[in-house]
Amino acid sequence: MIDLHTHSEYSDGTDQPGELVAKAAAAGLSAVALTDHDTFDGLGEAYAAGAAAGVQVVGGLELSAEYLGASVHLLGYGPNPGDPALGAELAKLRASRTRRIPATLERLAALGMPISAAAWSQSVGDSPSPGRPHVADAMILEGYVATRDEAFHDYLDTAADAYVPRYYTPLLTAIDLIRGAGGVAVIAHPWSRDSLAVLSPEVLADLAAHGLDGIEADHHDHPPEFRARLRALAADLGLLATGSSDYHGLGKQNHELGSCVTEPEVFAEIMNRVESRNYE
Ligand code: AMP
Ligand code: FE
Ligand code: FE
Ligand code: ZN
C-alpha cells in the first residue's frame, strides 16, 4: 500500500516524522510521502526512520496556493529542497503564516477567548509553519472548544469571526516552482469545499496543459461520485490520479494511514518523473 499525503508536527500533524513512518510500517505501507504544509523540515527525520523501518519515504510538501481567490493545495513530490526559487517562496508563505497569528489571537481575545503564551507554545511546538489548526489546539487547551472541527466551524473558517487571511502562491506559479525544482505537481483534494467552485474540468484541462502532473481523486473530502468523476477526468486529460489519507495524527478524525491509497503503477510513474526531472 502506498500513501502519498501525510503531515507531521513540523506542520499541523501531531506525530513526529519518525513516529509517523514507524506507524506507516506497522500499517503495512510500502511507501509513504511526508507532505507537510510549506516546509521540508521534517524530511531528514522521516528518511532516517524509513531506512530503519524498511519503508520507502518520498520527500514532498503541500504548498498553499490560490486560484481565483480560492484556496488550492498543491502537493509536490521530489522537488529539490535546496532550490532557491522554491525556498524563497516557502519562506514568504511561512512569514505570512507567522504574521497572521498575533492578529488571530487578538480577535479571539476580543471574543472573550484569550490564549495564554503557554497554551500557544504547547500547541505550536517547534513547527516552522504555524496554522489555524495550532490555534484550534490552543483553544482546546484553554477549554473553549472540544475539537479542531468545532474551532474551525465556530471561529476560524474563512467566513467566521476570528479568520485572518494570509498570503497564498498563485497556482500557476506554484506548479512552475514545483516543476522548476524537479518535482511532480499534484493537486490535493481538488474538489474539497474551498476549491470545488474554481477547479472546473475546463480549468483542470488548462492546468494539465500548463504542466500539472496529476490530481488526488481518492480523498476523504470527496464522496464516491466525485472520486469516479475525477478519475475519468484524469484519464481524459492525461493526468495521474492518486489516492491518499491526508493523515494528520490526532489532528483529523478518520484519516488513518493507508485509508486511501495510490496504485503501484501510478506511484511508479510519479517516481519515474521525479528521477528524470532531477537528471535534467
Ligand atoms: P491554514 O493553512 O493555517 O489557513 O489552515 C488550513 C489547514 O487547516 C488545512 O491544511 C487543513 O488541514 C486544516 N483544517 C481545515 N479545516 C479543518 C477542520 N475543520 N478540522 C481540522 N483541520 C482543518
Ligand atoms: Fe493540514
Ligand atoms: Fe490540504
Ligand atoms: Zn494535507
PDB file of C-alpha atoms in Angstrom, residues 6-255:
ATOM      1  CA  THR A   6       0.675  12.925   5.346  1.00  0.00           C
ATOM      2  CA  HIS A   7       1.501  15.630   7.899  1.00  0.00           C
ATOM      3  CA  SER A   8       3.866  15.610  10.880  1.00  0.00           C
ATOM      4  CA  GLU A   9       4.239  18.050  13.762  1.00  0.00           C
ATOM      5  CA  TYR A  10       6.507  20.141  11.517  1.00  0.00           C
ATOM      6  CA  SER A  11       3.189  21.461  10.195  1.00  0.00           C
ATOM      7  CA  ASP A  12      -0.287  20.640  11.549  1.00  0.00           C
ATOM      8  CA  GLY A  13       0.038  16.895  12.178  1.00  0.00           C
ATOM      9  CA  THR A  14       0.627  15.582  15.702  1.00  0.00           C
ATOM     10  CA  ASP A  15       3.256  12.829  15.120  1.00  0.00           C
ATOM     11  CA  GLN A  16       6.986  13.329  14.914  1.00  0.00           C
ATOM     12  CA  PRO A  17       8.164  12.260  11.426  1.00  0.00           C
ATOM     13  CA  GLY A  18       9.874   9.163  12.831  1.00  0.00           C
ATOM     14  CA  GLU A  19       6.725   8.156  14.678  1.00  0.00           C
ATOM     15  CA  LEU A  20       4.653   8.656  11.535  1.00  0.00           C
ATOM     16  CA  VAL A  21       6.963   6.475   9.436  1.00  0.00           C
ATOM     17  CA  ALA A  22       7.012   3.747  12.103  1.00  0.00           C
ATOM     18  CA  LYS A  23       3.200   3.771  12.104  1.00  0.00           C
ATOM     19  CA  ALA A  24       3.220   3.593   8.293  1.00  0.00           C
ATOM     20  CA  ALA A  25       5.355   0.436   8.513  1.00  0.00           C
ATOM     21  CA  ALA A  26       3.049  -1.044  11.151  1.00  0.00           C
ATOM     22  CA  ALA A  27       0.030  -0.260   8.938  1.00  0.00           C
ATOM     23  CA  GLY A  28       1.630  -2.270   6.134  1.00  0.00           C
ATOM     24  CA  LEU A  29       2.555   0.627   3.823  1.00  0.00           C
ATOM     25  CA  SER A  30       5.432   0.012   1.404  1.00  0.00           C
ATOM     26  CA  ALA A  31       5.820   3.738   0.627  1.00  0.00           C
ATOM     27  CA  VAL A  32       4.720   6.944   2.329  1.00  0.00           C
ATOM     28  CA  ALA A  33       5.183  10.594   1.349  1.00  0.00           C
ATOM     29  CA  LEU A  34       5.656  13.236   4.036  1.00  0.00           C
ATOM     30  CA  THR A  35       3.938  16.364   2.708  1.00  0.00           C
ATOM     31  CA  ASP A  36       3.977  18.996   5.436  1.00  0.00           C
ATOM     32  CA  HIS A  37       2.439  22.379   4.674  1.00  0.00           C
ATOM     33  CA  ASP A  38       5.028  24.815   3.259  1.00  0.00           C
ATOM     34  CA  THR A  39       8.120  23.175   4.787  1.00  0.00           C
ATOM     35  CA  PHE A  40      10.651  20.389   4.140  1.00  0.00           C
ATOM     36  CA  ASP A  41      11.985  20.438   7.710  1.00  0.00           C
ATOM     37  CA  GLY A  42      10.636  17.006   8.719  1.00  0.00           C
ATOM     38  CA  LEU A  43      12.169  15.102   5.806  1.00  0.00           C
ATOM     39  CA  GLY A  44      15.546  14.277   7.384  1.00  0.00           C
ATOM     40  CA  GLU A  45      13.899  12.508  10.337  1.00  0.00           C
ATOM     41  CA  ALA A  46      11.445  10.769   8.012  1.00  0.00           C
ATOM     42  CA  TYR A  47      14.185   9.406   5.698  1.00  0.00           C
ATOM     43  CA  ALA A  48      16.171   8.078   8.670  1.00  0.00           C
ATOM     44  CA  ALA A  49      13.075   6.345  10.063  1.00  0.00           C
ATOM     45  CA  GLY A  50      12.216   4.931   6.623  1.00  0.00           C
ATOM     46  CA  ALA A  51      15.650   3.347   6.304  1.00  0.00           C
ATOM     47  CA  ALA A  52      15.291   1.819   9.772  1.00  0.00           C
ATOM     48  CA  ALA A  53      11.728   0.535   9.235  1.00  0.00           C
ATOM     49  CA  GLY A  54      12.100  -0.659   5.628  1.00  0.00           C
ATOM     50  CA  VAL A  55       9.530   1.812   4.251  1.00  0.00           C
ATOM     51  CA  GLN A  56      10.210   3.930   1.153  1.00  0.00           C
ATOM     52  CA  VAL A  57       9.879   7.589   2.198  1.00  0.00           C
ATOM     53  CA  VAL A  58       9.097  10.088  -0.558  1.00  0.00           C
ATOM     54  CA  GLY A  59      10.118  13.670   0.167  1.00  0.00           C
ATOM     55  CA  GLY A  60       7.430  16.198  -0.571  1.00  0.00           C
ATOM     56  CA  LEU A  61       5.333  19.085   0.635  1.00  0.00           C
ATOM     57  CA  GLU A  62       1.839  20.597   0.354  1.00  0.00           C
ATOM     58  CA  LEU A  63       2.095  24.136  -0.915  1.00  0.00           C
ATOM     59  CA  SER A  64      -0.565  26.762  -0.035  1.00  0.00           C
ATOM     60  CA  ALA A  65      -1.788  28.113  -3.357  1.00  0.00           C
ATOM     61  CA  GLU A  66      -4.800  30.014  -4.660  1.00  0.00           C
ATOM     62  CA  TYR A  67      -6.767  30.153  -7.887  1.00  0.00           C
ATOM     63  CA  LEU A  68      -9.278  32.971  -8.480  1.00  0.00           C
ATOM     64  CA  GLY A  69      -9.180  33.742  -4.756  1.00  0.00           C
ATOM     65  CA  ALA A  70      -9.989  30.180  -3.661  1.00  0.00           C
ATOM     66  CA  SER A  71      -7.565  28.127  -1.592  1.00  0.00           C
ATOM     67  CA  VAL A  72      -5.973  25.267  -3.578  1.00  0.00           C
ATOM     68  CA  HIS A  73      -3.404  22.872  -2.072  1.00  0.00           C
ATOM     69  CA  LEU A  74      -0.637  21.647  -4.371  1.00  0.00           C
ATOM     70  CA  LEU A  75       1.358  18.524  -3.483  1.00  0.00           C
ATOM     71  CA  GLY A  76       4.943  18.401  -4.710  1.00  0.00           C
ATOM     72  CA  TYR A  77       6.824  15.067  -4.848  1.00  0.00           C
ATOM     73  CA  GLY A  78      10.591  15.017  -5.029  1.00  0.00           C
ATOM     74  CA  PRO A  79      11.386  18.708  -5.528  1.00  0.00           C
ATOM     75  CA  ASN A  80      14.931  19.687  -4.554  1.00  0.00           C
ATOM     76  CA  PRO A  81      14.628  21.249  -1.061  1.00  0.00           C
ATOM     77  CA  GLY A  82      17.667  23.385  -1.880  1.00  0.00           C
ATOM     78  CA  ASP A  83      16.061  25.022  -4.928  1.00  0.00           C
ATOM     79  CA  PRO A  84      16.458  28.797  -4.372  1.00  0.00           C
ATOM     80  CA  ALA A  85      13.210  29.943  -6.048  1.00  0.00           C
ATOM     81  CA  LEU A  86      11.049  27.381  -4.256  1.00  0.00           C
ATOM     82  CA  GLY A  87      12.869  28.058  -0.983  1.00  0.00           C
ATOM     83  CA  ALA A  88      12.238  31.802  -1.248  1.00  0.00           C
ATOM     84  CA  GLU A  89       8.528  31.249  -1.898  1.00  0.00           C
ATOM     85  CA  LEU A  90       8.215  28.860   1.058  1.00  0.00           C
ATOM     86  CA  ALA A  91       9.916  31.422   3.306  1.00  0.00           C
ATOM     87  CA  LYS A  92       7.374  34.010   2.130  1.00  0.00           C
ATOM     88  CA  LEU A  93       4.457  31.654   2.889  1.00  0.00           C
ATOM     89  CA  ARG A  94       5.795  30.835   6.353  1.00  0.00           C
ATOM     90  CA  ALA A  95       6.416  34.514   7.158  1.00  0.00           C
ATOM     91  CA  SER A  96       2.807  35.256   6.263  1.00  0.00           C
ATOM     92  CA  ARG A  97       1.628  32.350   8.425  1.00  0.00           C
ATOM     93  CA  THR A  98       3.647  33.674  11.361  1.00  0.00           C
ATOM     94  CA  ARG A  99       2.485  37.275  10.861  1.00  0.00           C
ATOM     95  CA  ARG A 100      -1.183  36.341  10.984  1.00  0.00           C
ATOM     96  CA  ILE A 101      -1.035  34.570  14.362  1.00  0.00           C
ATOM     97  CA  PRO A 102      -0.970  37.649  16.675  1.00  0.00           C
ATOM     98  CA  ALA A 103      -3.895  39.163  14.740  1.00  0.00           C
ATOM     99  CA  THR A 104      -5.851  35.900  15.096  1.00  0.00           C
ATOM    100  CA  LEU A 105      -5.142  35.718  18.831  1.00  0.00           C
ATOM    101  CA  GLU A 106      -6.252  39.357  19.217  1.00  0.00           C
ATOM    102  CA  ARG A 107      -9.572  38.524  17.587  1.00  0.00           C
ATOM    103  CA  LEU A 108     -10.067  35.575  19.903  1.00  0.00           C
ATOM    104  CA  ALA A 109      -9.243  37.760  22.928  1.00  0.00           C
ATOM    105  CA  ALA A 110     -11.804  40.313  21.726  1.00  0.00           C
ATOM    106  CA  LEU A 111     -14.328  37.460  21.552  1.00  0.00           C
ATOM    107  CA  GLY A 112     -13.588  36.652  25.219  1.00  0.00           C
ATOM    108  CA  MET A 113     -11.181  33.795  24.499  1.00  0.00           C
ATOM    109  CA  PRO A 114      -7.659  34.892  25.422  1.00  0.00           C
ATOM    110  CA  ILE A 115      -4.931  32.337  24.626  1.00  0.00           C
ATOM    111  CA  SER A 116      -2.056  32.164  27.125  1.00  0.00           C
ATOM    112  CA  ALA A 117       1.526  32.131  25.885  1.00  0.00           C
ATOM    113  CA  ALA A 118       1.890  28.673  27.471  1.00  0.00           C
ATOM    114  CA  ALA A 119      -1.087  27.237  25.563  1.00  0.00           C
ATOM    115  CA  TRP A 120       0.149  28.719  22.296  1.00  0.00           C
ATOM    116  CA  SER A 121       3.658  27.419  22.776  1.00  0.00           C
ATOM    117  CA  GLN A 122       2.377  23.951  23.716  1.00  0.00           C
ATOM    118  CA  SER A 123       0.190  23.758  20.612  1.00  0.00           C
ATOM    119  CA  VAL A 124       2.616  25.146  18.032  1.00  0.00           C
ATOM    120  CA  GLY A 125       5.686  23.357  19.445  1.00  0.00           C
ATOM    121  CA  ASP A 126       8.641  23.766  17.117  1.00  0.00           C
ATOM    122  CA  SER A 127       6.592  23.938  13.908  1.00  0.00           C
ATOM    123  CA  PRO A 128       8.101  26.407  11.440  1.00  0.00           C
ATOM    124  CA  SER A 129       4.713  26.533   9.694  1.00  0.00           C
ATOM    125  CA  PRO A 130       2.078  27.737  12.183  1.00  0.00           C
ATOM    126  CA  GLY A 131      -1.542  27.497  11.066  1.00  0.00           C
ATOM    127  CA  ARG A 132      -5.144  27.660  12.144  1.00  0.00           C
ATOM    128  CA  PRO A 133      -5.037  24.052  13.403  1.00  0.00           C
ATOM    129  CA  HIS A 134      -2.471  25.173  16.020  1.00  0.00           C
ATOM    130  CA  VAL A 135      -4.809  27.997  17.027  1.00  0.00           C
ATOM    131  CA  ALA A 136      -7.608  25.422  17.295  1.00  0.00           C
ATOM    132  CA  ASP A 137      -5.416  23.216  19.507  1.00  0.00           C
ATOM    133  CA  ALA A 138      -4.632  26.182  21.788  1.00  0.00           C
ATOM    134  CA  MET A 139      -8.386  26.857  22.068  1.00  0.00           C
ATOM    135  CA  ILE A 140      -8.886  23.215  23.079  1.00  0.00           C
ATOM    136  CA  LEU A 141      -6.128  23.530  25.714  1.00  0.00           C
ATOM    137  CA  GLU A 142      -7.888  26.636  27.095  1.00  0.00           C
ATOM    138  CA  GLY A 143     -11.187  24.742  27.223  1.00  0.00           C
ATOM    139  CA  TYR A 144     -13.049  26.981  24.748  1.00  0.00           C
ATOM    140  CA  VAL A 145     -13.846  24.209  22.232  1.00  0.00           C
ATOM    141  CA  ALA A 146     -13.665  20.420  22.242  1.00  0.00           C
ATOM    142  CA  THR A 147     -12.265  19.698  18.770  1.00  0.00           C
ATOM    143  CA  ARG A 148     -10.428  21.291  15.843  1.00  0.00           C
ATOM    144  CA  ASP A 149     -13.613  20.894  13.828  1.00  0.00           C
ATOM    145  CA  GLU A 150     -15.599  22.922  16.329  1.00  0.00           C
ATOM    146  CA  ALA A 151     -12.929  25.652  16.418  1.00  0.00           C
ATOM    147  CA  PHE A 152     -12.931  25.925  12.615  1.00  0.00           C
ATOM    148  CA  HIS A 153     -16.705  25.836  12.298  1.00  0.00           C
ATOM    149  CA  ASP A 154     -17.395  28.422  15.001  1.00  0.00           C
ATOM    150  CA  TYR A 155     -14.363  30.752  14.776  1.00  0.00           C
ATOM    151  CA  LEU A 156     -11.635  30.001  12.215  1.00  0.00           C
ATOM    152  CA  ASP A 157     -13.324  29.175   8.881  1.00  0.00           C
ATOM    153  CA  THR A 158     -12.990  31.885   6.223  1.00  0.00           C
ATOM    154  CA  ALA A 159     -16.440  33.286   6.992  1.00  0.00           C
ATOM    155  CA  ALA A 160     -16.028  33.143  10.800  1.00  0.00           C
ATOM    156  CA  ASP A 161     -15.102  35.948  13.234  1.00  0.00           C
ATOM    157  CA  ALA A 162     -11.502  35.068  14.051  1.00  0.00           C
ATOM    158  CA  TYR A 163     -10.380  34.390  10.458  1.00  0.00           C
ATOM    159  CA  VAL A 164      -7.383  36.404   9.320  1.00  0.00           C
ATOM    160  CA  PRO A 165      -6.269  35.980   5.690  1.00  0.00           C
ATOM    161  CA  ARG A 166      -2.705  35.240   4.673  1.00  0.00           C
ATOM    162  CA  TYR A 167      -0.621  35.019   1.512  1.00  0.00           C
ATOM    163  CA  TYR A 168      -1.089  32.102  -0.924  1.00  0.00           C
ATOM    164  CA  THR A 169       1.046  31.408  -4.007  1.00  0.00           C
ATOM    165  CA  PRO A 170      -0.813  31.826  -7.325  1.00  0.00           C
ATOM    166  CA  LEU A 171      -1.491  28.268  -8.549  1.00  0.00           C
ATOM    167  CA  LEU A 172       0.304  28.579 -11.905  1.00  0.00           C
ATOM    168  CA  THR A 173       3.380  29.942 -10.123  1.00  0.00           C
ATOM    169  CA  ALA A 174       3.160  27.098  -7.607  1.00  0.00           C
ATOM    170  CA  ILE A 175       3.148  24.495 -10.411  1.00  0.00           C
ATOM    171  CA  ASP A 176       6.112  26.245 -12.075  1.00  0.00           C
ATOM    172  CA  LEU A 177       8.052  26.301  -8.787  1.00  0.00           C
ATOM    173  CA  ILE A 178       7.496  22.586  -8.070  1.00  0.00           C
ATOM    174  CA  ARG A 179       8.367  21.621 -11.652  1.00  0.00           C
ATOM    175  CA  GLY A 180      11.313  24.046 -11.698  1.00  0.00           C
ATOM    176  CA  ALA A 181      12.718  22.316  -8.596  1.00  0.00           C
ATOM    177  CA  GLY A 182      12.490  18.911 -10.342  1.00  0.00           C
ATOM    178  CA  GLY A 183       9.284  17.830  -8.602  1.00  0.00           C
ATOM    179  CA  VAL A 184       5.974  16.288  -9.620  1.00  0.00           C
ATOM    180  CA  ALA A 185       2.903  18.528  -9.091  1.00  0.00           C
ATOM    181  CA  VAL A 186      -0.415  17.001  -7.971  1.00  0.00           C
ATOM    182  CA  ILE A 187      -3.456  18.982  -6.788  1.00  0.00           C
ATOM    183  CA  ALA A 188      -4.573  17.801  -3.332  1.00  0.00           C
ATOM    184  CA  HIS A 189      -8.320  17.201  -2.763  1.00  0.00           C
ATOM    185  CA  PRO A 190      -9.286  19.307  -5.840  1.00  0.00           C
ATOM    186  CA  TRP A 191     -12.999  19.122  -5.117  1.00  0.00           C
ATOM    187  CA  SER A 192     -12.943  19.797  -1.396  1.00  0.00           C
ATOM    188  CA  ARG A 193     -15.140  22.667  -0.261  1.00  0.00           C
ATOM    189  CA  ASP A 194     -12.696  25.534  -0.893  1.00  0.00           C
ATOM    190  CA  SER A 195     -11.589  24.622  -4.412  1.00  0.00           C
ATOM    191  CA  LEU A 196     -14.669  22.875  -5.873  1.00  0.00           C
ATOM    192  CA  ALA A 197     -16.083  26.131  -7.233  1.00  0.00           C
ATOM    193  CA  VAL A 198     -12.952  27.138  -9.180  1.00  0.00           C
ATOM    194  CA  LEU A 199     -11.442  23.827 -10.375  1.00  0.00           C
ATOM    195  CA  SER A 200     -13.872  23.026 -13.200  1.00  0.00           C
ATOM    196  CA  PRO A 201     -12.983  20.390 -15.814  1.00  0.00           C
ATOM    197  CA  GLU A 202     -12.031  23.241 -18.200  1.00  0.00           C
ATOM    198  CA  VAL A 203      -9.668  24.765 -15.647  1.00  0.00           C
ATOM    199  CA  LEU A 204      -8.122  21.351 -14.916  1.00  0.00           C
ATOM    200  CA  ALA A 205      -7.538  20.948 -18.680  1.00  0.00           C
ATOM    201  CA  ASP A 206      -5.722  24.304 -18.746  1.00  0.00           C
ATOM    202  CA  LEU A 207      -3.647  23.295 -15.726  1.00  0.00           C
ATOM    203  CA  ALA A 208      -2.738  19.979 -17.386  1.00  0.00           C
ATOM    204  CA  ALA A 209      -1.559  21.934 -20.427  1.00  0.00           C
ATOM    205  CA  HIS A 210       0.459  24.168 -18.082  1.00  0.00           C
ATOM    206  CA  GLY A 211       2.394  21.197 -16.664  1.00  0.00           C
ATOM    207  CA  LEU A 212       0.278  19.834 -13.821  1.00  0.00           C
ATOM    208  CA  ASP A 213       1.059  16.115 -13.378  1.00  0.00           C
ATOM    209  CA  GLY A 214      -1.943  14.815 -11.510  1.00  0.00           C
ATOM    210  CA  ILE A 215      -4.915  15.164  -9.197  1.00  0.00           C
ATOM    211  CA  GLU A 216      -5.756  13.444  -5.926  1.00  0.00           C
ATOM    212  CA  ALA A 217      -9.003  11.582  -6.685  1.00  0.00           C
ATOM    213  CA  ASP A 218      -9.435   9.352  -3.619  1.00  0.00           C
ATOM    214  CA  HIS A 219      -9.535  11.638  -0.570  1.00  0.00           C
ATOM    215  CA  HIS A 220     -11.838  11.771   2.447  1.00  0.00           C
ATOM    216  CA  ASP A 221     -13.231  15.147   1.319  1.00  0.00           C
ATOM    217  CA  HIS A 222     -14.549  13.526  -1.907  1.00  0.00           C
ATOM    218  CA  PRO A 223     -17.772  11.496  -1.969  1.00  0.00           C
ATOM    219  CA  PRO A 224     -17.673   8.391  -4.201  1.00  0.00           C
ATOM    220  CA  GLU A 225     -19.170  10.156  -7.248  1.00  0.00           C
ATOM    221  CA  PHE A 226     -16.502  12.893  -7.114  1.00  0.00           C
ATOM    222  CA  ARG A 227     -13.758  10.240  -6.960  1.00  0.00           C
ATOM    223  CA  ALA A 228     -15.171   8.482 -10.026  1.00  0.00           C
ATOM    224  CA  ARG A 229     -15.588  11.738 -11.978  1.00  0.00           C
ATOM    225  CA  LEU A 230     -12.071  12.907 -11.104  1.00  0.00           C
ATOM    226  CA  ARG A 231     -10.616   9.560 -12.218  1.00  0.00           C
ATOM    227  CA  ALA A 232     -12.479   9.767 -15.529  1.00  0.00           C
ATOM    228  CA  LEU A 233     -11.372  13.377 -15.982  1.00  0.00           C
ATOM    229  CA  ALA A 234      -7.742  12.464 -15.224  1.00  0.00           C
ATOM    230  CA  ALA A 235      -7.875   9.704 -17.848  1.00  0.00           C
ATOM    231  CA  ASP A 236      -9.285  12.191 -20.406  1.00  0.00           C
ATOM    232  CA  LEU A 237      -6.693  14.861 -19.659  1.00  0.00           C
ATOM    233  CA  GLY A 238      -3.651  12.603 -19.353  1.00  0.00           C
ATOM    234  CA  LEU A 239      -3.297  13.401 -15.650  1.00  0.00           C
ATOM    235  CA  LEU A 240      -2.229  10.900 -12.987  1.00  0.00           C
ATOM    236  CA  ALA A 241      -4.954  10.062 -10.432  1.00  0.00           C
ATOM    237  CA  THR A 242      -3.740   9.421  -6.879  1.00  0.00           C
ATOM    238  CA  GLY A 243      -5.343   8.454  -3.578  1.00  0.00           C
ATOM    239  CA  SER A 244      -4.085   9.424  -0.110  1.00  0.00           C
ATOM    240  CA  SER A 245      -5.156   9.605   3.515  1.00  0.00           C
ATOM    241  CA  ASP A 246      -4.077  13.209   4.326  1.00  0.00           C
ATOM    242  CA  TYR A 247      -3.110  11.795   7.728  1.00  0.00           C
ATOM    243  CA  HIS A 248      -2.692  14.428  10.495  1.00  0.00           C
ATOM    244  CA  GLY A 249      -2.252  12.121  13.532  1.00  0.00           C
ATOM    245  CA  LEU A 250      -4.779  13.216  16.153  1.00  0.00           C
ATOM    246  CA  GLY A 251      -5.456  16.393  14.141  1.00  0.00           C
ATOM    247  CA  LYS A 252      -8.047  14.879  11.810  1.00  0.00           C
ATOM    248  CA  GLN A 253     -10.511  12.094  12.544  1.00  0.00           C
ATOM    249  CA  ASN A 254     -10.907   9.158  10.121  1.00  0.00           C
ATOM    250  CA  HIS A 255      -7.770   9.937   8.118  1.00  0.00           C
TER     251      HIS A 255
END
